[in-house]
CSV table of C-alpha atoms in Angstrom, one decimal:
chain,number,residue,atom,x,y,z
M,73,MET,CA,47.9,-14.2,-60.9
M,74,LEU,CA,46.3,-11.3,-59.1
M,75,PRO,CA,47.7,-7.8,-59.8
M,76,ILE,CA,50.4,-6.8,-57.4
M,77,GLY,CA,51.1,-3.3,-56.1
M,78,ILE,CA,53.0,-1.1,-53.8
M,79,HIS,CA,51.9,1.8,-51.5
M,80,LEU,CA,53.6,4.9,-52.8
M,81,SER,CA,54.2,6.2,-49.3
M,82,TYR,CA,57.0,3.6,-49.2
M,83,TRP,CA,59.1,6.3,-51.0
M,84,GLN,CA,57.6,9.4,-49.3
M,85,VAL,CA,59.4,11.4,-46.6
M,86,LYS,CA,56.6,13.9,-46.2
M,87,TRP,CA,52.9,12.9,-46.5
M,88,ASP,CA,52.4,15.6,-49.2
M,89,ASP,CA,55.4,14.6,-51.3
M,90,ASP,CA,54.7,14.6,-55.0
M,91,LEU,CA,53.2,11.2,-56.0
M,92,LEU,CA,53.6,11.6,-59.8
M,93,PRO,CA,57.2,10.4,-60.1
M,94,LEU,CA,56.5,7.6,-57.7
M,95,ILE,CA,54.2,5.9,-60.2
M,96,GLN,CA,57.2,5.3,-62.4
M,97,LYS,CA,59.2,3.9,-59.5
M,98,ALA,CA,56.4,1.4,-58.8
M,99,LYS,CA,56.4,0.4,-62.5
M,100,SER,CA,60.2,0.1,-62.6
M,101,ALA,CA,60.2,-2.1,-59.5
M,102,GLY,CA,57.9,-4.6,-61.3
M,103,PHE,CA,54.4,-3.7,-59.8
M,104,GLU,CA,51.2,-3.3,-61.7
M,105,VAL,CA,49.3,-1.3,-59.1
M,106,ALA,CA,50.2,2.0,-57.5
M,107,GLU,CA,48.5,2.6,-54.2
M,108,PHE,CA,47.8,6.3,-53.5
M,109,PRO,CA,47.6,7.8,-50.0
M,110,LEU,CA,44.6,10.1,-50.1
M,111,LEU,CA,45.5,12.1,-46.9
M,112,PHE,CA,45.0,15.4,-48.7
M,113,PRO,CA,42.5,14.4,-51.4
M,114,GLY,CA,41.6,18.0,-52.3
M,115,ASP,CA,45.2,18.8,-53.2
M,116,LEU,CA,45.9,16.2,-55.8
M,117,ASN,CA,46.0,16.6,-59.6
M,118,TYR,CA,44.0,13.6,-60.5
M,119,GLY,CA,44.1,14.3,-64.2
M,120,ALA,CA,47.9,14.2,-64.2
M,121,LEU,CA,48.1,11.1,-62.0
M,122,ARG,CA,45.5,9.2,-64.1
M,123,ALA,CA,47.3,10.2,-67.3
M,124,GLU,CA,50.6,8.8,-65.9
M,125,LEU,CA,48.9,5.6,-64.8
M,126,ASP,CA,47.4,5.2,-68.3
M,127,ASN,CA,50.7,6.0,-70.0
M,128,LEU,CA,52.5,3.4,-67.9
M,129,GLY,CA,49.7,0.8,-68.1
M,130,MET,CA,49.4,0.9,-64.3
M,131,MET,CA,46.3,0.4,-62.1
M,132,ALA,CA,45.4,2.3,-59.0
M,133,SER,CA,44.3,1.5,-55.5
M,134,CYS,CA,43.8,4.1,-52.7
M,135,GLY,CA,43.9,4.3,-49.0
M,136,THR,CA,43.3,7.0,-46.4
M,137,GLY,CA,43.1,7.6,-42.7
M,138,LEU,CA,40.7,9.6,-40.5
M,139,GLY,CA,42.0,12.0,-37.9
M,140,PRO,CA,40.6,13.8,-34.8
M,141,GLY,CA,39.1,16.5,-37.0
M,142,THR,CA,37.4,14.0,-39.3
M,143,ASP,CA,36.3,11.4,-36.7
M,144,VAL,CA,33.1,9.8,-37.8
M,145,THR,CA,32.7,8.3,-34.3
M,146,HIS,CA,32.9,11.7,-32.5
M,147,PRO,CA,30.1,12.9,-30.2
M,148,ASP,CA,30.0,16.3,-32.1
M,149,SER,CA,27.8,15.9,-35.2
M,150,SER,CA,29.7,18.6,-37.0
M,151,ILE,CA,33.0,16.7,-36.7
M,152,ARG,CA,31.2,13.5,-38.0
M,153,LYS,CA,29.9,15.5,-40.9
M,154,ASP,CA,33.4,16.7,-41.7
M,155,GLY,CA,34.6,13.1,-41.6
M,156,ILE,CA,31.9,12.0,-44.0
M,157,LYS,CA,32.8,14.9,-46.3
M,158,PHE,CA,36.5,13.9,-46.2
M,159,LEU,CA,35.6,10.3,-47.1
M,160,GLN,CA,33.4,11.6,-49.9
M,161,SER,CA,36.4,13.6,-51.3
M,162,CYS,CA,38.6,10.4,-51.0
M,163,LEU,CA,35.9,8.3,-52.8
M,164,GLU,CA,35.6,10.8,-55.6
M,165,GLY,CA,39.4,10.9,-55.9
M,166,ALA,CA,39.6,7.1,-56.0
M,167,ALA,CA,37.0,7.0,-58.7
M,168,LYS,CA,39.0,9.5,-60.8
M,169,LEU,CA,42.1,7.3,-60.5
M,170,GLY,CA,40.1,4.2,-61.4
M,171,SER,CA,40.6,2.6,-58.1
M,172,PRO,CA,38.0,-0.1,-57.2
M,173,GLY,CA,38.3,0.6,-53.5
M,174,LEU,CA,39.3,3.0,-50.7
M,175,GLY,CA,41.1,1.2,-47.9
M,176,GLY,CA,42.8,2.2,-44.7
M,177,VAL,CA,41.4,3.7,-41.5
M,178,THR,CA,38.0,4.7,-42.9
M,179,TYR,CA,35.9,4.2,-39.8
M,180,ALA,CA,37.7,5.9,-36.9
M,181,PRO,CA,40.7,8.1,-36.3
M,182,TRP,CA,44.1,6.5,-36.6
M,183,GLY,CA,46.2,6.5,-33.5
M,184,PHE,CA,43.5,7.9,-31.2
M,185,PHE,CA,42.2,6.3,-28.1
M,186,PRO,CA,39.2,8.1,-26.6
M,187,ASP,CA,38.3,8.1,-22.9
M,188,ASP,CA,34.6,8.2,-23.4
M,189,ASP,CA,32.3,5.2,-24.1
M,190,TRP,CA,33.5,3.1,-27.0
M,191,GLY,CA,30.1,1.5,-27.4
M,192,ASP,CA,28.6,4.8,-28.2
M,193,ARG,CA,31.4,5.5,-30.6
M,194,LEU,CA,30.8,2.2,-32.4
M,195,LYS,CA,27.1,3.2,-32.8
M,196,ARG,CA,28.1,6.5,-34.3
M,197,CYS,CA,30.6,4.8,-36.6
M,198,VAL,CA,27.9,2.5,-38.0
M,199,ALA,CA,25.5,5.5,-38.5
M,200,SER,CA,28.2,7.5,-40.3
M,201,LEU,CA,29.2,4.5,-42.5
M,202,LYS,CA,25.5,4.1,-43.5
M,203,ASP,CA,25.8,7.6,-45.1
M,204,VAL,CA,29.3,6.9,-46.5
M,205,VAL,CA,28.3,3.7,-48.3
M,206,ILE,CA,25.7,5.6,-50.3
M,207,ILE,CA,28.5,7.9,-51.5
M,208,ALA,CA,30.6,4.9,-52.2
M,209,GLU,CA,27.8,3.4,-54.4
M,210,ASP,CA,27.4,6.7,-56.2
M,211,ASN,CA,31.1,6.5,-57.1
M,212,ASN,CA,31.2,2.8,-57.7
M,213,VAL,CA,34.1,2.5,-55.2
M,214,LEU,CA,34.1,0.1,-52.3
M,215,ILE,CA,35.0,1.1,-48.7
M,216,HIS,CA,37.5,-1.2,-47.1
M,217,MET,CA,38.0,-1.0,-43.3
M,218,GLU,CA,41.5,-1.9,-42.2
M,219,LEU,CA,42.0,-4.1,-39.2
M,220,LEU,CA,44.7,-2.4,-37.0
M,221,ASN,CA,46.9,-3.6,-34.3
M,222,ARG,CA,46.1,-2.5,-30.7
M,223,PHE,CA,48.8,0.1,-30.7
M,224,GLU,CA,47.4,2.0,-33.6
M,225,GLY,CA,43.6,1.6,-33.3
M,226,TYR,CA,40.9,0.3,-31.0
M,227,LEU,CA,37.7,-0.2,-32.9
M,228,ILE,CA,38.7,-3.0,-35.3
M,229,ASN,CA,41.5,-5.3,-34.0
M,230,THR,CA,39.9,-8.5,-35.1
M,231,VAL,CA,37.9,-9.7,-38.1
M,232,GLU,CA,34.9,-10.4,-35.9
M,233,GLN,CA,34.8,-6.7,-34.9
M,234,GLY,CA,34.9,-5.7,-38.5
M,235,LEU,CA,32.2,-8.2,-39.6
M,236,ALA,CA,30.0,-6.9,-36.8
M,237,ILE,CA,30.1,-3.4,-38.3
M,238,ILE,CA,29.6,-4.8,-41.8
M,239,ASN,CA,26.5,-6.6,-40.6
M,240,GLU,CA,25.1,-3.5,-39.0
M,241,VAL,CA,25.7,-1.2,-42.0
M,242,ASP,CA,24.4,-3.9,-44.4
M,243,SER,CA,25.9,-2.7,-47.7
M,244,LYS,CA,27.8,-4.6,-50.4
M,245,TYR,CA,30.0,-1.6,-50.7
M,246,LEU,CA,31.6,-2.2,-47.3
M,247,LYS,CA,34.4,-4.7,-47.0
M,248,LEU,CA,37.4,-5.6,-44.8
M,249,HIS,CA,41.1,-4.7,-45.4
M,250,LEU,CA,43.6,-7.0,-43.9
M,251,ASP,CA,47.4,-6.4,-43.5
M,252,THR,CA,49.8,-9.1,-42.4
M,253,PHE,CA,51.8,-6.6,-40.2
M,254,HIS,CA,48.7,-6.0,-38.1
M,255,LEU,CA,47.5,-9.6,-38.3
M,256,ASN,CA,50.9,-10.8,-36.9
M,257,ILE,CA,50.2,-8.8,-33.7
M,258,GLU,CA,46.5,-9.6,-33.3
M,259,ALA,CA,45.7,-13.0,-34.8
M,260,ASP,CA,46.4,-16.3,-33.2
M,261,HIS,CA,46.7,-17.8,-36.7
M,262,ILE,CA,46.9,-15.5,-39.7
M,263,GLY,CA,45.3,-18.0,-42.0
M,264,ASP,CA,42.3,-18.5,-39.8
M,265,GLU,CA,41.7,-14.8,-39.5
M,266,ILE,CA,41.8,-14.5,-43.3
M,267,ARG,CA,39.3,-17.3,-43.6
M,268,LYS,CA,37.0,-15.7,-41.1
M,269,ALA,CA,36.9,-12.6,-43.4
M,270,GLY,CA,35.8,-14.9,-46.3
M,271,LYS,CA,33.8,-13.1,-49.0
M,272,TYR,CA,34.1,-9.8,-47.1
M,273,LEU,CA,37.8,-9.5,-47.7
M,274,GLY,CA,38.1,-6.6,-50.1
M,275,HIS,CA,41.8,-5.6,-49.9
M,276,PHE,CA,45.0,-7.2,-48.8
M,277,HIS,CA,48.4,-5.9,-47.7
M,278,LEU,CA,51.5,-8.1,-47.7
M,279,VAL,CA,54.1,-6.8,-45.2
M,280,ALA,CA,56.7,-8.3,-42.9
M,281,ASN,CA,56.1,-8.6,-39.2
M,282,ASN,CA,58.4,-5.6,-38.6
M,283,ARG,CA,57.1,-3.5,-41.6
M,284,LYS,CA,59.9,-4.5,-43.9
M,285,ILE,CA,59.2,-5.8,-47.4
M,286,PRO,CA,57.5,-9.2,-47.7
M,287,GLY,CA,60.1,-11.9,-47.7
M,288,GLU,CA,61.9,-10.5,-44.7
M,289,GLY,CA,60.8,-11.5,-41.2
M,290,HIS,CA,58.7,-14.4,-40.1
M,291,ILE,CA,55.2,-14.1,-41.7
M,292,PRO,CA,54.0,-17.6,-42.6
M,293,TRP,CA,53.5,-16.9,-46.3
M,294,ASN,CA,52.4,-20.5,-47.2
M,295,GLU,CA,49.6,-20.1,-44.6
M,296,VAL,CA,48.6,-16.7,-46.1
M,297,ARG,CA,48.6,-18.0,-49.6
M,298,GLN,CA,46.4,-21.0,-48.8
M,299,ALA,CA,44.0,-18.9,-46.9
M,300,LEU,CA,43.6,-16.4,-49.7
M,301,LYS,CA,43.0,-19.3,-52.1
M,302,ASP,CA,40.5,-20.8,-49.7
M,303,VAL,CA,38.4,-17.6,-49.6
M,304,GLY,CA,38.6,-17.0,-53.3
M,305,TYR,CA,40.2,-13.6,-52.9
M,306,GLN,CA,40.1,-11.6,-56.1
M,307,GLY,CA,41.5,-8.2,-55.1
M,308,TYR,CA,44.9,-6.6,-55.4
M,309,LEU,CA,48.0,-7.9,-53.5
M,310,VAL,CA,49.7,-4.7,-52.3
M,311,THR,CA,52.8,-4.3,-50.1
M,312,GLU,CA,52.6,-1.4,-47.7
M,313,SER,CA,56.1,-1.5,-46.2
M,314,PHE,CA,57.7,1.4,-44.3
M,315,VAL,CA,61.5,1.1,-44.0
M,316,ASN,CA,62.8,4.7,-44.0
M,317,PRO,CA,63.0,6.6,-40.7
M,318,ALA,CA,63.4,10.0,-42.5
M,319,GLY,CA,60.8,12.8,-42.1
M,320,GLU,CA,57.3,12.8,-40.9
M,321,VAL,CA,56.3,9.6,-42.6
M,322,GLY,CA,59.0,7.6,-40.8
M,323,LYS,CA,58.2,9.3,-37.5
M,324,GLY,CA,54.5,8.8,-38.0
M,325,LEU,CA,54.9,5.1,-38.5
M,326,PHE,CA,57.5,4.7,-35.7
M,327,ILE,CA,60.3,3.7,-38.0
M,328,TRP,CA,63.3,4.6,-35.8
M,329,ARG,CA,66.1,2.9,-37.8
M,330,GLN,CA,66.9,2.3,-41.5
M,331,LEU,CA,65.2,-1.0,-42.5
M,332,ALA,CA,66.4,-1.0,-46.1
M,333,GLU,CA,69.7,0.3,-47.5
M,334,ASP,CA,68.4,0.8,-51.1
M,335,LEU,CA,64.6,1.5,-51.3
M,336,ASP,CA,64.4,0.9,-55.1
M,337,LEU,CA,66.3,-2.4,-54.8
M,338,SER,CA,64.1,-3.6,-51.9
M,339,ALA,CA,61.0,-2.7,-53.8
M,340,LYS,CA,62.1,-4.9,-56.7
M,341,GLN,CA,62.9,-7.7,-54.3
M,342,ALA,CA,59.4,-7.3,-52.8
M,343,ALA,CA,57.8,-7.5,-56.3
M,344,GLN,CA,59.8,-10.6,-57.1
M,345,PHE,CA,58.9,-12.3,-53.8
M,346,ILE,CA,55.1,-11.6,-54.2
M,347,LYS,CA,55.1,-12.9,-57.8
M,348,GLN,CA,56.8,-16.1,-56.7
M,349,GLU,CA,55.0,-16.7,-53.4
M,350,MET,CA,51.5,-15.7,-54.6
M,351,LYS,CA,51.5,-17.0,-58.2
M,352,ASP,CA,48.9,-19.6,-57.4
M,353,VAL,CA,46.4,-17.3,-55.7
């Protein structure tokens, strides 16, 4: 079976909450992979985090998100350069943690919808990513571009849009990152969208349609499992659920009510569900 993981922000209230104790929480819940949010990559003690991973026999995956000040699609070249530098810091951090990839919103700012020409922004995105993939190769870390729903992003809402960017950048270090929460909104059929990604699928998130843990809600997991098998997916299976309305994390992800009474128990249930549902992938 493929390694299963959980995004550590599941337990965070603030985006800069200490990640070190959350690795043990992930391990205790039954996961093999801890996914790190690299939103402040320069502030993390990578040595301590890597030591804890090694001590617990855990693996790492990493994700991040660009903002208005690190927008690699921006008309201002200085802002694009800041975005490339930010992604470089994330890639270097991912390498220190032993993560094979850096996923998330790595190609445009999250939650930002510009008024200017999106075609020009797409061209600047491609040009920026051509620089970023060189850095990715230097660090031996893949870049994964996450397909977002229309309410959180505009540049990649479909696999076709992501593949078009991959084709333009033309690097084996650029892949797609799919998430069932977003696919449930944008895809006519989730399995078909996974199959369209094919060999370019680099990272996968298992999340309920309402951002609860997998096993809740109405995601067609049989369809997901078969599609992952069909494309020969070999990456991690990570849940990135957000169930706690507390603090800036809950507010930032639009979680307005408590979606799990006991976070630790729900995490264990998520691990058990993924192990059972995806054991043949």
